[in-house]
Coordinates of N, CA and C and ligand atoms in Angstrom, one line a residue:
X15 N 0.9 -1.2 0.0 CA 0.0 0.0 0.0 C 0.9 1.2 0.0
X16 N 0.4 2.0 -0.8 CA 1.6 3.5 -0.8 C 0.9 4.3 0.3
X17 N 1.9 4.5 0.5 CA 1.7 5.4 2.1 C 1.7 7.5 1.7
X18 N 0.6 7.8 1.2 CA 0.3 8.5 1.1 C 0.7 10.1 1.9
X19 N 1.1 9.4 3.6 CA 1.9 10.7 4.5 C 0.8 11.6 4.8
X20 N 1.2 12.7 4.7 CA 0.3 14.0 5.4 C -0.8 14.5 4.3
X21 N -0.7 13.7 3.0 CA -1.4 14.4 1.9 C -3.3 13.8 2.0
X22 N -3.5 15.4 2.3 CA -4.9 15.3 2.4 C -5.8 15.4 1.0
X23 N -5.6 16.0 -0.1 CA -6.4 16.1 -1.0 C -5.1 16.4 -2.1
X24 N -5.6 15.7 -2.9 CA -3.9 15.7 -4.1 C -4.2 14.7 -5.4
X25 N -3.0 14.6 -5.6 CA -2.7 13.3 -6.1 C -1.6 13.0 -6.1
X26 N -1.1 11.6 -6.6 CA 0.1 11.1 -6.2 C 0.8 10.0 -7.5
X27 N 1.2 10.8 -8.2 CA 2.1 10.1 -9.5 C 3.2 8.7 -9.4
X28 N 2.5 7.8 -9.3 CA 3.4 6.1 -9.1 C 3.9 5.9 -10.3
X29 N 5.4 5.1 -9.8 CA 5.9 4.2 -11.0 C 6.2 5.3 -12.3
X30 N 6.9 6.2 -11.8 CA 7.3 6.8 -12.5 C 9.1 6.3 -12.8
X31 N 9.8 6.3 -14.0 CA 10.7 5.9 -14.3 C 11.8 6.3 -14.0
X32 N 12.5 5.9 -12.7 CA 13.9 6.0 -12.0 C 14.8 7.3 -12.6
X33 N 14.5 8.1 -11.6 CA 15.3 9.2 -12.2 C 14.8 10.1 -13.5
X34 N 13.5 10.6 -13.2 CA 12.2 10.8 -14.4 C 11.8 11.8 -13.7
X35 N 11.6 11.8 -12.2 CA 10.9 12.8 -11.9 C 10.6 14.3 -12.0
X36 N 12.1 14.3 -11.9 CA 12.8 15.9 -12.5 C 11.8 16.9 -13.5
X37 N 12.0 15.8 -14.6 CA 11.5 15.7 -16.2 C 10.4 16.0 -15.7
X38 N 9.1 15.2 -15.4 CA 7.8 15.3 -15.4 C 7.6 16.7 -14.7
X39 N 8.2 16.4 -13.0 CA 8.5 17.8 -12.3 C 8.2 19.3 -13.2
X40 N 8.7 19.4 -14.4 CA 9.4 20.1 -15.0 C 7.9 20.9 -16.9
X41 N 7.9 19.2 -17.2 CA 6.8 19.3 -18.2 C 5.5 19.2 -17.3
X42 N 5.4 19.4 -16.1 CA 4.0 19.7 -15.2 C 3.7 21.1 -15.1
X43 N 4.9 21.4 -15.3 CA 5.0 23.4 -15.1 C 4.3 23.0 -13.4
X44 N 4.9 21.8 -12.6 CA 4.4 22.1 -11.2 C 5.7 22.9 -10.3
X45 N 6.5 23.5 -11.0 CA 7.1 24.8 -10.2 C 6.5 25.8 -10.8
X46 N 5.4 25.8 -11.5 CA 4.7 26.8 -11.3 C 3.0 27.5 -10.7
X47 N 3.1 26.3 -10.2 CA 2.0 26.0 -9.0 C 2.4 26.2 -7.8
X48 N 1.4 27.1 -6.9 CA 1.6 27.1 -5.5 C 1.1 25.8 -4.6
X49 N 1.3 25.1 -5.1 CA 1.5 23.9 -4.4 C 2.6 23.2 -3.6
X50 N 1.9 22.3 -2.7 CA 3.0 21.3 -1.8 C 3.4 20.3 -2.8
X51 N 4.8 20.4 -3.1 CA 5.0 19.2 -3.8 C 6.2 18.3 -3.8
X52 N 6.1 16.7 -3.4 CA 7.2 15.9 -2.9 C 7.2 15.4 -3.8
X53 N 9.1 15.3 -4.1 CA 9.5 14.1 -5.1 C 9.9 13.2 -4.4
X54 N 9.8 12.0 -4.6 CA 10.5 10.9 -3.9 C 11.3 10.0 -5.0
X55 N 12.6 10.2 -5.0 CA 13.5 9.2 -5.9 C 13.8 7.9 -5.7
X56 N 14.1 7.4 -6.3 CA 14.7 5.7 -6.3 C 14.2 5.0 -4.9
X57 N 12.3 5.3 -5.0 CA 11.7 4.4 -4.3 C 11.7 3.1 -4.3
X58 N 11.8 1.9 -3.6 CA 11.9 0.5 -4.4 C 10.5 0.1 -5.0
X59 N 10.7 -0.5 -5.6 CA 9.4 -0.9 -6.5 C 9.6 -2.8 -6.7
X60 N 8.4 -2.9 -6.4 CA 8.6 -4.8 -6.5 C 8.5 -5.1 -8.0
X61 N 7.7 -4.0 -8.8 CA 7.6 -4.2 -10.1 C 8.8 -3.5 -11.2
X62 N 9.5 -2.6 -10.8 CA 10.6 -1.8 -11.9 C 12.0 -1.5 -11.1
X63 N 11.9 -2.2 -10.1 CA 13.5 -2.4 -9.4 C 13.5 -1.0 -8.3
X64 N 13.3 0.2 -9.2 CA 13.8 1.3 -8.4 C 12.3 2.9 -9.4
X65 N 12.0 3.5 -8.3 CA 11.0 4.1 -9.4 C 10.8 5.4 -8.9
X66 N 10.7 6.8 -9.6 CA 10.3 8.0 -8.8 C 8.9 7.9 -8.6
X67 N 8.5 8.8 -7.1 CA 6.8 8.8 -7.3 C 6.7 10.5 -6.6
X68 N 6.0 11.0 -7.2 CA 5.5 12.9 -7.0 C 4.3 13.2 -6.0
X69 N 4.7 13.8 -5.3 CA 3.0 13.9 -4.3 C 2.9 15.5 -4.6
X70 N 1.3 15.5 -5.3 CA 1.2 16.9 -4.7 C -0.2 17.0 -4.4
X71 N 0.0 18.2 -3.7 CA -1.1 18.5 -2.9 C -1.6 19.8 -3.7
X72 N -2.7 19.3 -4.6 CA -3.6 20.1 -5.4 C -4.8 19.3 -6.2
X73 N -5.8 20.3 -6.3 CA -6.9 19.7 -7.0 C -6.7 19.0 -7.9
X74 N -7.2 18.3 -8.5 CA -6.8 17.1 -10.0 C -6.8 17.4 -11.3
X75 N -7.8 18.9 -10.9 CA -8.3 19.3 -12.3 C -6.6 20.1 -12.5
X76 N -5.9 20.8 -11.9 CA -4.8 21.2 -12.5 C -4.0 20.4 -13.0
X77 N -4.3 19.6 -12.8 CA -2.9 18.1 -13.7 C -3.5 18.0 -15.1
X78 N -2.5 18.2 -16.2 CA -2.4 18.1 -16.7 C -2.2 16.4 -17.8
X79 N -3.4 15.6 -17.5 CA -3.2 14.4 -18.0 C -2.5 14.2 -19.4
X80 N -3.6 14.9 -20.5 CA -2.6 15.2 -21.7 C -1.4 14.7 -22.1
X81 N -0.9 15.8 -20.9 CA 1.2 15.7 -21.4 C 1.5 14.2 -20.9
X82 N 0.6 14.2 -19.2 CA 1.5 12.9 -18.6 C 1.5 11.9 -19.6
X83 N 0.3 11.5 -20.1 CA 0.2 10.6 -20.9 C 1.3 10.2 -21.8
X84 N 1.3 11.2 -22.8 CA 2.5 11.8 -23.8 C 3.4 11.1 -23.3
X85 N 3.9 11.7 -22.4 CA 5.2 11.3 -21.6 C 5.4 9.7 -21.1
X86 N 4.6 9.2 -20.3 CA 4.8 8.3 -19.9 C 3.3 7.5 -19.6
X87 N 2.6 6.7 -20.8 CA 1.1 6.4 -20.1 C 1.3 4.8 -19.1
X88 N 2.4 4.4 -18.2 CA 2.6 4.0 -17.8 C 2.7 4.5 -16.2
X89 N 2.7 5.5 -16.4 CA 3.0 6.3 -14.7 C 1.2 5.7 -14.0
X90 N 1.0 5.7 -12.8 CA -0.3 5.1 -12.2 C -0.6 6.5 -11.3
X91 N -1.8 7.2 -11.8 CA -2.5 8.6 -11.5 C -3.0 8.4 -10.2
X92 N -3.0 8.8 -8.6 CA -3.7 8.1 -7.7 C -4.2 9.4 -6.8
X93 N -5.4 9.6 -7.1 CA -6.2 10.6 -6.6 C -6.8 10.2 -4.8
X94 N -6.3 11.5 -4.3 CA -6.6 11.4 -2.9 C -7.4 12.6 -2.0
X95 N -8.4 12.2 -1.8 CA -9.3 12.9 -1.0 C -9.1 12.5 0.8
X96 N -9.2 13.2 1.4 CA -9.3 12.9 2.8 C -8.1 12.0 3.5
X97 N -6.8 12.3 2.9 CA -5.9 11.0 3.2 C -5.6 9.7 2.5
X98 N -6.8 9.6 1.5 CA -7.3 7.9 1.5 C -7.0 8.2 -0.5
X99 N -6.8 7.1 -0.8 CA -6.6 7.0 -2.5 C -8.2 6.8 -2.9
X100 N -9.0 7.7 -3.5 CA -10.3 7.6 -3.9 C -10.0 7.1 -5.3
X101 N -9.6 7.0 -6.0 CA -9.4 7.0 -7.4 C -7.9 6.4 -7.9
X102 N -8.1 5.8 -9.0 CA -7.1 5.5 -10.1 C -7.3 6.1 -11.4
X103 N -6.6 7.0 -11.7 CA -7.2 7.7 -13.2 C -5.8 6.8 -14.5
X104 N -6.5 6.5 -15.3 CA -6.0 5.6 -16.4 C -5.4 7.0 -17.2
X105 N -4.0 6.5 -17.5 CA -3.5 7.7 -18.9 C -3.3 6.8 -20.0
X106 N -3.8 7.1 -21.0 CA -3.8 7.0 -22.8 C -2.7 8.2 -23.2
X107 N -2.4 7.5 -24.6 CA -1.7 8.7 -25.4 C -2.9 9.3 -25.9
X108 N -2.8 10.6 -25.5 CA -3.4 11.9 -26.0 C -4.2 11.7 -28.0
X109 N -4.7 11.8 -27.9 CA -5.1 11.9 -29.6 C -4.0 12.8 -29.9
X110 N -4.0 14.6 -29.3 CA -3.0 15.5 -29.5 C -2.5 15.8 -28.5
X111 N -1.2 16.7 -28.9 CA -0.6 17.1 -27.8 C -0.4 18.5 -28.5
X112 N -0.5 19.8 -27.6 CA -0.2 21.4 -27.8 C 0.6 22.1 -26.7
X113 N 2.1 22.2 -27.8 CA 2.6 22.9 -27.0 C 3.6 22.2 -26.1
X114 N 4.2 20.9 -26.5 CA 5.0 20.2 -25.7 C 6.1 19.4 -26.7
X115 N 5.9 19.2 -27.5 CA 7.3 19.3 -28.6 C 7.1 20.3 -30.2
X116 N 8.3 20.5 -30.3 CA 8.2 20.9 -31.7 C 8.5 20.1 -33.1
X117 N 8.0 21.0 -33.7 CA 8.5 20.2 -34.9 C 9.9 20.5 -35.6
X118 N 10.4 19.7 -35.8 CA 12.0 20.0 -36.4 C 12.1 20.4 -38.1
X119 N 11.4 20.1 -38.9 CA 11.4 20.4 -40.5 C 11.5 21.9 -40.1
X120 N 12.4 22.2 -41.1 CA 12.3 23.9 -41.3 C 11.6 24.5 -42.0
X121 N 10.8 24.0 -43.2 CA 10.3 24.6 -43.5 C 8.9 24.1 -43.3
X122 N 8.5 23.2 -42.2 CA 7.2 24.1 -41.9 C 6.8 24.9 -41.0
X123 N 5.5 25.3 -41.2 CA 4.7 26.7 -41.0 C 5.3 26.6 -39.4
X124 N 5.5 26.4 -38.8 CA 5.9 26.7 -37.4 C 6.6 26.6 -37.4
X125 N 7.6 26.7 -37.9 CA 9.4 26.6 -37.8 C 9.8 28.6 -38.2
X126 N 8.4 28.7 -39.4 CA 8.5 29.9 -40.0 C 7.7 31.1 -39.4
X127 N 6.7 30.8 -39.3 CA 5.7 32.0 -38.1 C 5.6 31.5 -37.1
X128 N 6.2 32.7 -35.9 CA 6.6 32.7 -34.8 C 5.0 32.4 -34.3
X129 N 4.7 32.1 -33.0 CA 3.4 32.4 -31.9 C 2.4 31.1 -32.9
X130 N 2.5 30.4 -33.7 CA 1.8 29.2 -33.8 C 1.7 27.9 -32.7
X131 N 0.8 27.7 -32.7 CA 1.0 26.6 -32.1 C 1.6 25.3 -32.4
X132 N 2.3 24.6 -31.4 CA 2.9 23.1 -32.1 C 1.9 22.0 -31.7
X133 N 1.4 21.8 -32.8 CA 0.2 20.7 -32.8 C 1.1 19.7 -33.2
X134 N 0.9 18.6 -32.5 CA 1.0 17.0 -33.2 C -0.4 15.9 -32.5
X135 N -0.7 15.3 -34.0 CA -1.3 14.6 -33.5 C -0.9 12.9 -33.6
X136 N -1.5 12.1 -33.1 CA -1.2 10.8 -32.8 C -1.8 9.8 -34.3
X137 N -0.5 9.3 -34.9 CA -0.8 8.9 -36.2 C -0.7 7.1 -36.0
X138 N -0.3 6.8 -35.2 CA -0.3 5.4 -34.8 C 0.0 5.1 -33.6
X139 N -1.2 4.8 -33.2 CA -1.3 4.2 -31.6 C -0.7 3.3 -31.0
X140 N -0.6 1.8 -32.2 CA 0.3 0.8 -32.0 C 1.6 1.4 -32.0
X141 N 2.2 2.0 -32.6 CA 3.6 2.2 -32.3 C 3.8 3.8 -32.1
X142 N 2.5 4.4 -31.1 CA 3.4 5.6 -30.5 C 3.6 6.5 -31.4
X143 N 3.3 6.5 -32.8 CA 4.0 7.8 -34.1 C 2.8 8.8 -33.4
X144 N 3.3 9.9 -33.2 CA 3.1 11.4 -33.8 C 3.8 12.0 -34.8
X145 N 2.5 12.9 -35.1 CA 3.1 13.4 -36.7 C 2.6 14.9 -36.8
X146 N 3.3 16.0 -36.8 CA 3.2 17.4 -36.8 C 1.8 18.4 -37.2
X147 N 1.1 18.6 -37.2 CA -0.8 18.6 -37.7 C -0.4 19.6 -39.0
X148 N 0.7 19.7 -39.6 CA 0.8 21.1 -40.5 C 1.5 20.5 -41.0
X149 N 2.5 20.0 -41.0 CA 3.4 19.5 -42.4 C 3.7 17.8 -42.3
X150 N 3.0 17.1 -41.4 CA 3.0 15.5 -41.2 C 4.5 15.5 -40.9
X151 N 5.3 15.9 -40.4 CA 6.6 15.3 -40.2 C 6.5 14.6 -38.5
X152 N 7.1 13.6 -38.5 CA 7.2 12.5 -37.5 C 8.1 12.8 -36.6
X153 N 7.4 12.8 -35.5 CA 8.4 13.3 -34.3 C 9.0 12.1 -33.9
X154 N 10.4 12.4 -33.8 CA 11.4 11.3 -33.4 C 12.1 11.6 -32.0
X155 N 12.1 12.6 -31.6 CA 12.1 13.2 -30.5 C 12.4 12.0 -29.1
X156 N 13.0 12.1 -28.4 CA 12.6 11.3 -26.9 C 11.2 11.6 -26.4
X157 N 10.7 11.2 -25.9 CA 9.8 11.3 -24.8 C 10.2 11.1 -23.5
X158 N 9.7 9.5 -23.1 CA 10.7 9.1 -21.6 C 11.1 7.7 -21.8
X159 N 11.7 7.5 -22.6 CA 12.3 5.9 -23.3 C 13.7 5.8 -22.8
Ligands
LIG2 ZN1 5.7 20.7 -38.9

């Protein structure tokens, strides 16, 4: 049982990938939240050897499932009311993602006009392709591999 600590209403990011947390930390924009927020590193895990897990203390609606997904739809979402884990929220890869990679061709339209948005959407689910919503180029990019 994850021992949830002093967090009364939050949630709490499991099984996040050993030395990851930083990263997510980071594509959460949760240092830009006035939130309580615990990283805990190289927790043991009976399932991945060694694993980061994030506690924060904020409503759920500010999380950002989307990206997590994106990033890692293996992380385990554990929503907490009153101390106690109310919820397991499931992450999928996003149909889209805005605003969390770019696209690298130069010559397309977002490489070229500045303040566009970087749209990609998800062109194969079995293997994870995104593909740029404006000029189809395939992001090859890391995510959290
Ligand atoms: Zn593009």
């Amino acid at each position: 049982m994850l021992n949830v600590g002093a967090l009364r209403e939050g949630y709490v990011l499991d099984h996040i990938k050993a030395g990851k947390a930083m990263t997510i930390y980071h594509d959460l924009k949760l240092d830009k939240l006035d939130c309580t927020v615990a990283i805990i590193k190289n927790a043991r895990s009976n399932k991945m050897g060694k694993k980061d897990i994030i506690k924060v203390e904020c409503p759920i609606e500010n999380l950002d499932l989307d990206i997590l997904g994106f990033i890692d739809h293996n992380i385990t979402v554990n929503i907490i009311k009153d101390g106690k884990i109310v919820a397991k929220q499931e992450l999928k890869l996003p149909k889209q993602v805005v605003n969390v990679i770019k696209c690298k061709n130069p010559r397309c339209i977002t490489s070229i006009e500045q303040g566009l948005d970087q749209i990609f959407v998800l062109a194969d689910e079995e293997k994870e392709v995104y593909r740029c919503k404006y000029c189809d180029e395939k992001y090859t990019g890391k995510r959290n591999k």
